[in-house]
Amino acid sequence: MHSNLHRPPGLPAPACTPFRALFRVVLLLALAGMAAIPRTGWAHAVLMESVPADGATLDAPPAELRLSFNEPVSPIRFQLLDQQGRDMADPAGTVAENDTVRLALPPGLPQGLYVASYRMTSADGHPVAGSFTFGIGMTPPPPAATPEPDDPARTAALAGVLLRALHYAALLAGTGGGLFLLLVGGRSSALSDRVTPALGAMLLAAGLSGLLLVGVTGAVLTGQPLAALATASAWSTGAGSSVGLSIGIAALALLCTAGGLAGWGRSKAGWLLLAAGALLGALSLAATGHAATAPPRWLAAPLVALHGLMAAFWVGALWPLAVALRLEPAAEAARLTRRFSRLAVGAVAVLAGAGAILSVLQLRPAGAVSGSAILEAILSTGYGWLWSGKMLAVLLLLGLAAWNRQSLTPALDRGGTGPVRALRRSIALEMAVAGTILLLSASFALTPRRAHGAAGWKGRRRDFPSSRSGTAIWPSSMSIRRGRGGTASGSTSRTRTASSWPPARRRRNGSCQPPASPRCDGPCRASAPASSAATTWNCRWPAAGSCAWTC
């Protein structure tokens, strides 16, 4: 089928055809995207506050431990260990309320040093883990600089990326292929008979990869290696997560699509089942992940479903079109291609619009609407760089689609095998680019996005000894050094409303001199003071993050 099969002997093969050059670009994009994944830091929710604070010295035993995150979480493990490594609290005493998790402690804890260890599931289905220390009647030693330990779940997390990419590809191709038959193929029984076996194989691959993804997700959430797939805890944890919900909805989509393919052309039930399969497949994508949980969720989740439905129509059409161009009569292949091309214009417009809004929701800092803030978010995080690689691949895919519509599809009417071969090669390249996009999308599971209202802003940094003393009025662009357990070792995330404090009262570090009644532009609360002379305030602004000072 390739032109070099008919090259006269003795003529050298071309060094690089345009299609081969584009394929190399796709491969480089995939490798660059995988390289942007950080080696550590799988967490996606951020610990905003712990009570007691990390490194605190208490005169009396606390009644409970309390963790506050920047988004709702579900506890997997929350325990208190003494110096001998004994668990001092009943796990049944763990209670989660929105973004706060509490662990009830037994009365009369003896004096000594304690380590609180936790592992939670964030709203997007990813783990967040850490620990903090405090002492009762004694002061904890300063944390030692130790190398980051290897994460036993790293291999499982990487396997989860590959399984998620395979599941996405098979789900979109299978349910989208049924949607193509419904909207484009019509009653063409010949095309349906030719593509149904392959679509059935894709549905099977989507089901098996989804099932394995549940177990692997459970291993990642519990911090265990792939060998944990042999245990019931990994499967139960994965099934109870948002990934388990997503795979459950996807399973219904696969069953509907399989039933629709079996009854296609025999009754209207087949049409309805194919439509239901595509809709349920899109809804499964909105049940978990970064994009679907970005605030406001009431907007993000429907956009993800709409985005997924349009992607299913596009991706699902590629294989049937390739089969039609290879096996169908030239006139019928041209008719199917033209009809798909007309419908794809609207689908791509909706796909691009929904994707643009979702990108802004995920990348913008809390309360920021300026282009410079979003650009900073793209350039300052691994998530942003991975998103950039995905956008380059999307632009390449859009360019191929435009070339197909404006140049290759009209050439089919002129007849001959040249336009057919060119369009088939272009569709094959579209499949490769779409696969790269899905792989990069699956890789977002390993890359924390910029947390809304949490630490992690890039720019100039001011460190101070402890989160329990010292203060800072930070510049509008800054970052916070993280301490153990994912906590921030500073007191400020971002302050735009510092003008509410008189300039004479501002300090970069050391002791603070706040006004007698601090003024905040949002709800302000005071944590329990260590003494009558010390008060710690946490002032949180919906549009500017959080700021804390102690004096």
mmCIF file of C-alpha atoms in Angstrom, residues 115-440:
data_model
loop_
_atom_site.group_PDB
_atom_site.id
_atom_site.type_symbol
_atom_site.label_atom_id
_atom_site.label_comp_id
_atom_site.label_asym_id
_atom_site.label_seq_id
_atom_site.Cartn_x
_atom_site.Cartn_y
_atom_site.Cartn_z
ATOM 1 C CA VAL A 115 3.977 10.895 65.514
ATOM 2 C CA ALA A 116 0.626 11.325 63.787
ATOM 3 C CA SER A 117 0.553 9.541 60.424
ATOM 4 C CA TYR A 118 -2.220 9.855 57.884
ATOM 5 C CA ARG A 119 -3.169 8.727 54.393
ATOM 6 C CA MET A 120 -6.272 10.164 52.722
ATOM 7 C CA THR A 121 -8.039 10.064 49.383
ATOM 8 C CA SER A 122 -8.676 13.443 47.777
ATOM 9 C CA ALA A 123 -11.801 14.319 45.846
ATOM 10 C CA ASP A 124 -10.118 13.512 42.525
ATOM 11 C CA GLY A 125 -9.371 9.957 43.654
ATOM 12 C CA HIS A 126 -5.676 10.389 44.442
ATOM 13 C CA PRO A 127 -3.773 9.807 47.694
ATOM 14 C CA VAL A 128 -2.397 12.404 50.091
ATOM 15 C CA ALA A 129 -0.160 11.181 52.894
ATOM 16 C CA GLY A 130 2.127 12.622 55.536
ATOM 17 C CA SER A 131 2.973 12.825 59.216
ATOM 18 C CA PHE A 132 3.714 15.356 61.934
ATOM 19 C CA THR A 133 5.212 15.192 65.416
ATOM 20 C CA PHE A 134 4.355 16.771 68.747
ATOM 21 C CA GLY A 135 5.346 16.292 72.346
ATOM 22 C CA ILE A 136 3.429 16.098 75.606
ATOM 23 C CA GLY A 137 5.533 17.611 78.376
ATOM 24 C CA MET A 138 8.630 17.671 76.176
ATOM 25 C CA THR A 139 9.827 19.469 73.056
ATOM 26 C CA PRO A 140 10.276 17.482 69.828
ATOM 27 C CA PRO A 141 13.747 17.706 68.283
ATOM 28 C CA PRO A 142 14.074 19.730 65.068
ATOM 29 C CA PRO A 143 13.457 17.656 61.947
ATOM 30 C CA ALA A 144 16.602 16.193 60.444
ATOM 31 C CA ALA A 145 17.329 16.596 56.760
ATOM 32 C CA THR A 146 16.786 13.094 55.416
ATOM 33 C CA PRO A 147 16.559 11.952 51.799
ATOM 34 C CA GLU A 148 13.100 11.356 50.428
ATOM 35 C CA PRO A 149 12.291 7.645 50.885
ATOM 36 C CA ASP A 150 11.269 5.559 47.911
ATOM 37 C CA ASP A 151 7.533 5.282 47.538
ATOM 38 C CA PRO A 152 6.566 1.580 47.475
ATOM 39 C CA ALA A 153 3.502 2.507 45.435
ATOM 40 C CA ARG A 154 5.474 4.240 42.671
ATOM 41 C CA THR A 155 5.465 1.208 40.363
ATOM 42 C CA ALA A 156 1.751 0.771 40.975
ATOM 43 C CA ALA A 157 1.179 4.445 40.186
ATOM 44 C CA LEU A 158 3.049 4.161 36.884
ATOM 45 C CA ALA A 159 1.122 0.994 36.038
ATOM 46 C CA GLY A 160 -2.049 2.935 36.829
ATOM 47 C CA VAL A 161 -1.120 5.552 34.234
ATOM 48 C CA LEU A 162 -0.710 2.932 31.512
ATOM 49 C CA LEU A 163 -3.926 1.159 32.501
ATOM 50 C CA ARG A 164 -5.820 4.454 32.630
ATOM 51 C CA ALA A 165 -4.555 5.429 29.158
ATOM 52 C CA LEU A 166 -5.545 2.000 27.773
ATOM 53 C CA HIS A 167 -8.952 2.241 29.428
ATOM 54 C CA TYR A 168 -9.545 5.735 28.038
ATOM 55 C CA ALA A 169 -8.523 4.702 24.523
ATOM 56 C CA ALA A 170 -10.577 1.489 24.472
ATOM 57 C CA LEU A 171 -13.610 3.140 26.097
ATOM 58 C CA LEU A 172 -13.657 6.076 23.663
ATOM 59 C CA ALA A 173 -12.956 3.869 20.634
ATOM 60 C CA GLY A 174 -15.584 1.287 21.584
ATOM 61 C CA THR A 175 -18.449 3.550 22.636
ATOM 62 C CA GLY A 176 -17.490 6.180 20.052
ATOM 63 C CA GLY A 177 -17.420 3.551 17.331
ATOM 64 C CA GLY A 178 -21.008 2.698 18.175
ATOM 65 C CA LEU A 179 -21.838 6.411 18.033
ATOM 66 C CA PHE A 180 -20.231 6.591 14.574
ATOM 67 C CA LEU A 181 -22.457 3.767 13.311
ATOM 68 C CA LEU A 182 -25.480 5.535 14.764
ATOM 69 C CA LEU A 183 -24.772 9.015 13.339
ATOM 70 C CA VAL A 184 -22.666 8.362 10.243
ATOM 71 C CA GLY A 185 -22.869 4.749 9.141
ATOM 72 C CA GLY A 186 -26.637 4.622 9.048
ATOM 73 C CA ARG A 187 -28.042 1.278 7.955
ATOM 74 C CA SER A 188 -24.851 0.206 6.195
ATOM 75 C CA SER A 189 -24.848 -3.442 7.280
ATOM 76 C CA ALA A 190 -21.633 -4.162 5.391
ATOM 77 C CA LEU A 191 -19.617 -1.598 7.344
ATOM 78 C CA SER A 192 -21.270 -2.640 10.599
ATOM 79 C CA ASP A 193 -20.364 -6.272 10.023
ATOM 80 C CA ARG A 194 -16.770 -5.335 9.271
ATOM 81 C CA VAL A 195 -16.133 -3.126 12.310
ATOM 82 C CA THR A 196 -18.251 -4.880 14.968
ATOM 83 C CA PRO A 197 -15.615 -7.551 15.866
ATOM 84 C CA ALA A 198 -12.943 -4.899 16.409
ATOM 85 C CA LEU A 199 -15.336 -2.716 18.405
ATOM 86 C CA GLY A 200 -16.208 -5.726 20.551
ATOM 87 C CA ALA A 201 -12.500 -6.311 21.225
ATOM 88 C CA MET A 202 -12.147 -2.656 22.266
ATOM 89 C CA LEU A 203 -15.076 -2.981 24.658
ATOM 90 C CA LEU A 204 -13.466 -6.077 26.177
ATOM 91 C CA ALA A 205 -10.125 -4.266 26.527
ATOM 92 C CA ALA A 206 -11.868 -1.330 28.210
ATOM 93 C CA GLY A 207 -13.558 -3.657 30.695
ATOM 94 C CA LEU A 208 -10.427 -5.618 31.599
ATOM 95 C CA SER A 209 -8.216 -2.535 31.899
ATOM 96 C CA GLY A 210 -10.865 -0.824 34.024
ATOM 97 C CA LEU A 211 -11.090 -3.826 36.344
ATOM 98 C CA LEU A 212 -7.308 -3.914 36.807
ATOM 99 C CA LEU A 213 -7.300 -0.150 37.324
ATOM 100 C CA VAL A 214 -9.582 -0.561 40.351
ATOM 101 C CA GLY A 215 -7.103 -2.883 42.055
ATOM 102 C CA VAL A 216 -4.051 -0.824 41.109
ATOM 103 C CA THR A 217 -5.759 2.334 42.368
ATOM 104 C CA GLY A 218 -6.399 0.609 45.684
ATOM 105 C CA ALA A 219 -2.705 -0.303 45.930
ATOM 106 C CA VAL A 220 -1.699 3.307 45.242
ATOM 107 C CA LEU A 221 -4.182 4.706 47.758
ATOM 108 C CA THR A 222 -2.954 2.378 50.487
ATOM 109 C CA GLY A 223 0.703 2.995 49.590
ATOM 110 C CA GLN A 224 1.454 -0.605 48.609
ATOM 111 C CA PRO A 225 3.326 -2.183 45.667
ATOM 112 C CA LEU A 226 1.690 -4.102 42.841
ATOM 113 C CA ALA A 227 1.923 -7.286 44.875
ATOM 114 C CA ALA A 228 -0.981 -5.899 46.928
ATOM 115 C CA LEU A 229 -3.285 -6.919 44.069
ATOM 116 C CA ALA A 230 -3.274 -10.336 45.725
ATOM 117 C CA THR A 231 -4.939 -8.860 48.811
ATOM 118 C CA ALA A 232 -8.582 -7.937 49.334
ATOM 119 C CA SER A 233 -7.746 -4.546 50.885
ATOM 120 C CA ALA A 234 -6.419 -3.105 47.616
ATOM 121 C CA TRP A 235 -9.550 -4.108 45.713
ATOM 122 C CA SER A 236 -11.951 -2.899 48.394
ATOM 123 C CA THR A 237 -10.135 0.433 48.716
ATOM 124 C CA GLY A 238 -10.099 0.932 44.948
ATOM 125 C CA ALA A 239 -13.756 -0.020 44.616
ATOM 126 C CA GLY A 240 -14.684 2.490 47.317
ATOM 127 C CA SER A 241 -12.841 5.358 45.625
ATOM 128 C CA SER A 242 -14.078 7.676 42.901
ATOM 129 C CA VAL A 243 -12.133 5.547 40.412
ATOM 130 C CA GLY A 244 -14.284 2.577 41.422
ATOM 131 C CA LEU A 245 -17.416 4.646 40.781
ATOM 132 C CA SER A 246 -16.083 5.720 37.386
ATOM 133 C CA ILE A 247 -15.305 2.140 36.338
ATOM 134 C CA GLY A 248 -18.741 1.020 37.504
ATOM 135 C CA ILE A 249 -20.414 3.586 35.253
ATOM 136 C CA ALA A 250 -18.059 2.628 32.417
ATOM 137 C CA ALA A 251 -19.069 -1.020 32.826
ATOM 138 C CA LEU A 252 -22.694 -0.048 32.233
ATOM 139 C CA ALA A 253 -21.600 1.898 29.151
ATOM 140 C CA LEU A 254 -19.747 -1.118 27.784
ATOM 141 C CA LEU A 255 -22.747 -3.404 28.330
ATOM 142 C CA CYS A 256 -25.091 -0.947 26.589
ATOM 143 C CA THR A 257 -22.753 -0.557 23.627
ATOM 144 C CA ALA A 258 -22.248 -4.312 23.337
ATOM 145 C CA GLY A 259 -26.013 -4.823 23.351
ATOM 146 C CA GLY A 260 -26.438 -2.071 20.779
ATOM 147 C CA LEU A 261 -23.885 -3.646 18.443
ATOM 148 C CA ALA A 262 -25.569 -7.040 18.807
ATOM 149 C CA GLY A 263 -28.967 -5.585 17.939
ATOM 150 C CA TRP A 264 -27.807 -3.052 15.345
ATOM 151 C CA GLY A 265 -30.020 -2.986 12.275
ATOM 152 C CA ARG A 266 -32.647 -5.266 13.836
ATOM 153 C CA SER A 267 -34.627 -2.897 16.039
ATOM 154 C CA LYS A 268 -34.651 0.622 17.452
ATOM 155 C CA ALA A 269 -33.411 -0.806 20.750
ATOM 156 C CA GLY A 270 -29.971 -1.129 19.190
ATOM 157 C CA TRP A 271 -29.954 2.602 18.392
ATOM 158 C CA LEU A 272 -30.992 3.501 21.924
ATOM 159 C CA LEU A 273 -28.386 1.215 23.480
ATOM 160 C CA LEU A 274 -25.580 2.693 21.357
ATOM 161 C CA ALA A 275 -26.623 6.225 22.355
ATOM 162 C CA ALA A 276 -26.876 5.216 26.029
ATOM 163 C CA GLY A 277 -23.454 3.576 25.892
ATOM 164 C CA ALA A 278 -21.820 6.723 24.544
ATOM 165 C CA LEU A 279 -23.542 8.924 27.138
ATOM 166 C CA LEU A 280 -22.661 6.636 30.053
ATOM 167 C CA GLY A 281 -19.066 6.393 28.847
ATOM 168 C CA ALA A 282 -18.811 10.184 28.897
ATOM 169 C CA LEU A 283 -20.392 10.330 32.359
ATOM 170 C CA SER A 284 -17.850 7.827 33.691
ATOM 171 C CA LEU A 285 -15.073 10.280 32.840
ATOM 172 C CA ALA A 286 -16.794 12.940 34.933
ATOM 173 C CA ALA A 287 -16.874 10.773 38.067
ATOM 174 C CA THR A 288 -13.199 11.157 38.951
ATOM 175 C CA GLY A 289 -9.997 12.995 38.062
ATOM 176 C CA HIS A 290 -8.529 16.491 38.221
ATOM 177 C CA ALA A 291 -10.730 18.111 35.644
ATOM 178 C CA ALA A 292 -14.046 16.858 37.017
ATOM 179 C CA THR A 293 -13.245 17.967 40.578
ATOM 180 C CA ALA A 294 -11.867 21.430 39.802
ATOM 181 C CA PRO A 295 -13.975 24.121 41.477
ATOM 182 C CA PRO A 296 -16.736 24.886 40.774
ATOM 183 C CA ARG A 297 -17.547 21.219 40.415
ATOM 184 C CA TRP A 298 -21.109 21.895 39.250
ATOM 185 C CA LEU A 299 -19.556 23.378 36.111
ATOM 186 C CA ALA A 300 -16.458 21.204 35.734
ATOM 187 C CA ALA A 301 -18.143 17.780 35.882
ATOM 188 C CA PRO A 302 -20.733 18.468 33.120
ATOM 189 C CA LEU A 303 -18.022 20.000 30.952
ATOM 190 C CA VAL A 304 -15.880 16.877 31.360
ATOM 191 C CA ALA A 305 -18.830 14.709 30.303
ATOM 192 C CA LEU A 306 -19.510 16.915 27.265
ATOM 193 C CA HIS A 307 -15.801 16.981 26.412
ATOM 194 C CA GLY A 308 -15.640 13.185 26.699
ATOM 195 C CA LEU A 309 -18.708 12.657 24.503
ATOM 196 C CA MET A 310 -17.250 14.764 21.693
ATOM 197 C CA ALA A 311 -13.887 13.022 22.070
ATOM 198 C CA ALA A 312 -15.622 9.637 21.829
ATOM 199 C CA PHE A 313 -17.276 10.626 18.551
ATOM 200 C CA TRP A 314 -13.940 11.765 17.102
ATOM 201 C CA VAL A 315 -11.742 8.930 18.376
ATOM 202 C CA GLY A 316 -14.411 6.300 17.767
ATOM 203 C CA ALA A 317 -14.760 7.334 14.128
ATOM 204 C CA LEU A 318 -11.108 6.791 13.209
ATOM 205 C CA TRP A 319 -11.125 2.992 12.990
ATOM 206 C CA PRO A 320 -14.460 2.683 11.085
ATOM 207 C CA LEU A 321 -13.273 5.359 8.624
ATOM 208 C CA ALA A 322 -10.011 3.532 8.060
ATOM 209 C CA VAL A 323 -11.917 0.287 7.408
ATOM 210 C CA ALA A 324 -14.345 2.050 5.051
ATOM 211 C CA LEU A 325 -11.486 3.566 3.042
ATOM 212 C CA ARG A 326 -9.813 0.175 2.734
ATOM 213 C CA LEU A 327 -12.783 -2.115 2.025
ATOM 214 C CA GLU A 328 -15.839 -0.117 0.998
ATOM 215 C CA PRO A 329 -16.456 0.988 -2.605
ATOM 216 C CA ALA A 330 -14.905 4.367 -3.393
ATOM 217 C CA ALA A 331 -18.257 6.149 -3.628
ATOM 218 C CA GLU A 332 -19.492 4.771 -0.304
ATOM 219 C CA ALA A 333 -16.177 5.568 1.435
ATOM 220 C CA ALA A 334 -16.326 9.139 0.124
ATOM 221 C CA ARG A 335 -19.932 9.504 1.317
ATOM 222 C CA LEU A 336 -19.105 8.315 4.844
ATOM 223 C CA THR A 337 -16.038 10.542 5.029
ATOM 224 C CA ARG A 338 -17.937 13.640 3.904
ATOM 225 C CA ARG A 339 -20.779 13.005 6.351
ATOM 226 C CA PHE A 340 -18.368 12.522 9.251
ATOM 227 C CA SER A 341 -16.465 15.655 8.241
ATOM 228 C CA ARG A 342 -19.630 17.765 8.397
ATOM 229 C CA LEU A 343 -20.616 16.466 11.827
ATOM 230 C CA ALA A 344 -17.074 16.695 13.150
ATOM 231 C CA VAL A 345 -16.963 20.481 12.685
ATOM 232 C CA GLY A 346 -19.539 21.033 15.420
ATOM 233 C CA ALA A 347 -18.125 18.263 17.603
ATOM 234 C CA VAL A 348 -14.603 19.720 17.461
ATOM 235 C CA ALA A 349 -15.914 23.200 18.272
ATOM 236 C CA VAL A 350 -17.692 21.888 21.385
ATOM 237 C CA LEU A 351 -14.671 19.758 22.281
ATOM 238 C CA ALA A 352 -12.300 22.731 22.047
ATOM 239 C CA GLY A 353 -14.628 25.093 23.910
ATOM 240 C CA ALA A 354 -15.199 22.710 26.807
ATOM 241 C CA GLY A 355 -11.496 21.907 26.963
ATOM 242 C CA ALA A 356 -10.547 25.591 27.087
ATOM 243 C CA ILE A 357 -12.901 26.281 30.003
ATOM 244 C CA LEU A 358 -11.682 23.194 31.871
ATOM 245 C CA SER A 359 -8.062 24.268 31.385
ATOM 246 C CA VAL A 360 -8.774 27.669 32.899
ATOM 247 C CA LEU A 361 -10.596 26.091 35.851
ATOM 248 C CA GLN A 362 -7.668 23.775 36.588
ATOM 249 C CA LEU A 363 -4.772 26.136 35.992
ATOM 250 C CA ARG A 364 -5.961 29.423 37.443
ATOM 251 C CA PRO A 365 -4.879 30.218 41.008
ATOM 252 C CA ALA A 366 -7.715 30.711 43.472
ATOM 253 C CA GLY A 367 -9.549 33.927 42.679
ATOM 254 C CA ALA A 368 -7.195 34.895 39.852
ATOM 255 C CA VAL A 369 -8.605 35.726 36.442
ATOM 256 C CA SER A 370 -5.673 37.500 34.790
ATOM 257 C CA GLY A 371 -3.758 35.888 31.969
ATOM 258 C CA SER A 372 -0.432 36.471 33.736
ATOM 259 C CA ALA A 373 -1.545 34.433 36.763
ATOM 260 C CA ILE A 374 -2.605 31.534 34.553
ATOM 261 C CA LEU A 375 0.658 31.747 32.577
ATOM 262 C CA GLU A 376 2.590 31.615 35.846
ATOM 263 C CA ALA A 377 0.609 28.507 36.804
ATOM 264 C CA ILE A 378 1.558 26.848 33.500
ATOM 265 C CA LEU A 379 5.273 27.653 33.712
ATOM 266 C CA SER A 380 5.792 27.026 37.431
ATOM 267 C CA THR A 381 4.407 23.501 37.871
ATOM 268 C CA GLY A 382 4.923 20.058 36.401
ATOM 269 C CA TYR A 383 1.171 19.944 35.879
ATOM 270 C CA GLY A 384 1.410 23.068 33.717
ATOM 271 C CA TRP A 385 4.229 21.669 31.605
ATOM 272 C CA LEU A 386 2.358 18.408 31.116
ATOM 273 C CA TRP A 387 -0.688 20.411 30.092
ATOM 274 C CA SER A 388 1.487 22.326 27.600
ATOM 275 C CA GLY A 389 2.645 19.067 26.016
ATOM 276 C CA LYS A 390 -0.943 17.921 25.732
ATOM 277 C CA MET A 391 -1.969 21.203 24.106
ATOM 278 C CA LEU A 392 0.795 20.858 21.503
ATOM 279 C CA ALA A 393 -0.499 17.396 20.661
ATOM 280 C CA VAL A 394 -4.061 18.745 20.498
ATOM 281 C CA LEU A 395 -2.973 21.476 18.091
ATOM 282 C CA LEU A 396 -1.256 18.862 15.933
ATOM 283 C CA LEU A 397 -4.446 16.777 15.938
ATOM 284 C CA LEU A 398 -6.553 19.803 14.983
ATOM 285 C CA GLY A 399 -4.119 20.573 12.175
ATOM 286 C CA LEU A 400 -4.432 17.049 10.814
ATOM 287 C CA ALA A 401 -8.231 17.234 11.008
ATOM 288 C CA ALA A 402 -8.247 20.551 9.126
ATOM 289 C CA TRP A 403 -5.937 19.120 6.462
ATOM 290 C CA ASN A 404 -8.193 16.088 6.061
ATOM 291 C CA ARG A 405 -11.308 18.243 5.699
ATOM 292 C CA GLN A 406 -9.929 20.943 3.421
ATOM 293 C CA SER A 407 -7.583 18.914 1.233
ATOM 294 C CA LEU A 408 -7.781 15.125 1.458
ATOM 295 C CA THR A 409 -11.554 14.612 1.721
ATOM 296 C CA PRO A 410 -12.401 16.715 -1.390
ATOM 297 C CA ALA A 411 -9.690 14.820 -3.296
ATOM 298 C CA LEU A 412 -11.664 11.580 -2.886
ATOM 299 C CA ASP A 413 -14.186 12.822 -5.471
ATOM 300 C CA ARG A 414 -11.453 12.878 -8.120
ATOM 301 C CA GLY A 415 -11.009 9.115 -7.793
ATOM 302 C CA GLY A 416 -7.792 7.175 -7.851
ATOM 303 C CA THR A 417 -5.883 5.391 -5.118
ATOM 304 C CA GLY A 418 -3.584 8.296 -4.193
ATOM 305 C CA PRO A 419 -6.108 10.354 -2.177
ATOM 306 C CA VAL A 420 -7.367 7.203 -0.420
ATOM 307 C CA ARG A 421 -3.857 6.177 0.649
ATOM 308 C CA ALA A 422 -3.055 9.713 1.811
ATOM 309 C CA LEU A 423 -6.230 9.907 3.894
ATOM 310 C CA ARG A 424 -5.629 6.489 5.411
ATOM 311 C CA ARG A 425 -2.102 7.482 6.431
ATOM 312 C CA SER A 426 -3.447 10.716 7.908
ATOM 313 C CA ILE A 427 -6.072 8.809 9.902
ATOM 314 C CA ALA A 428 -3.376 6.442 11.188
ATOM 315 C CA LEU A 429 -1.372 9.468 12.322
ATOM 316 C CA GLU A 430 -4.492 10.889 13.984
ATOM 317 C CA MET A 431 -4.771 7.627 15.943
ATOM 318 C CA ALA A 432 -1.165 7.979 17.101
ATOM 319 C CA VAL A 433 -1.652 11.607 18.156
ATOM 320 C CA ALA A 434 -4.919 10.775 19.926
ATOM 321 C CA GLY A 435 -3.136 7.974 21.780
ATOM 322 C CA THR A 436 -0.436 10.417 22.864
ATOM 323 C CA ILE A 437 -3.060 12.846 24.135
ATOM 324 C CA LEU A 438 -4.751 10.093 26.140
ATOM 325 C CA LEU A 439 -1.403 9.000 27.610
ATOM 326 C CA LEU A 440 -0.632 12.565 28.671
#
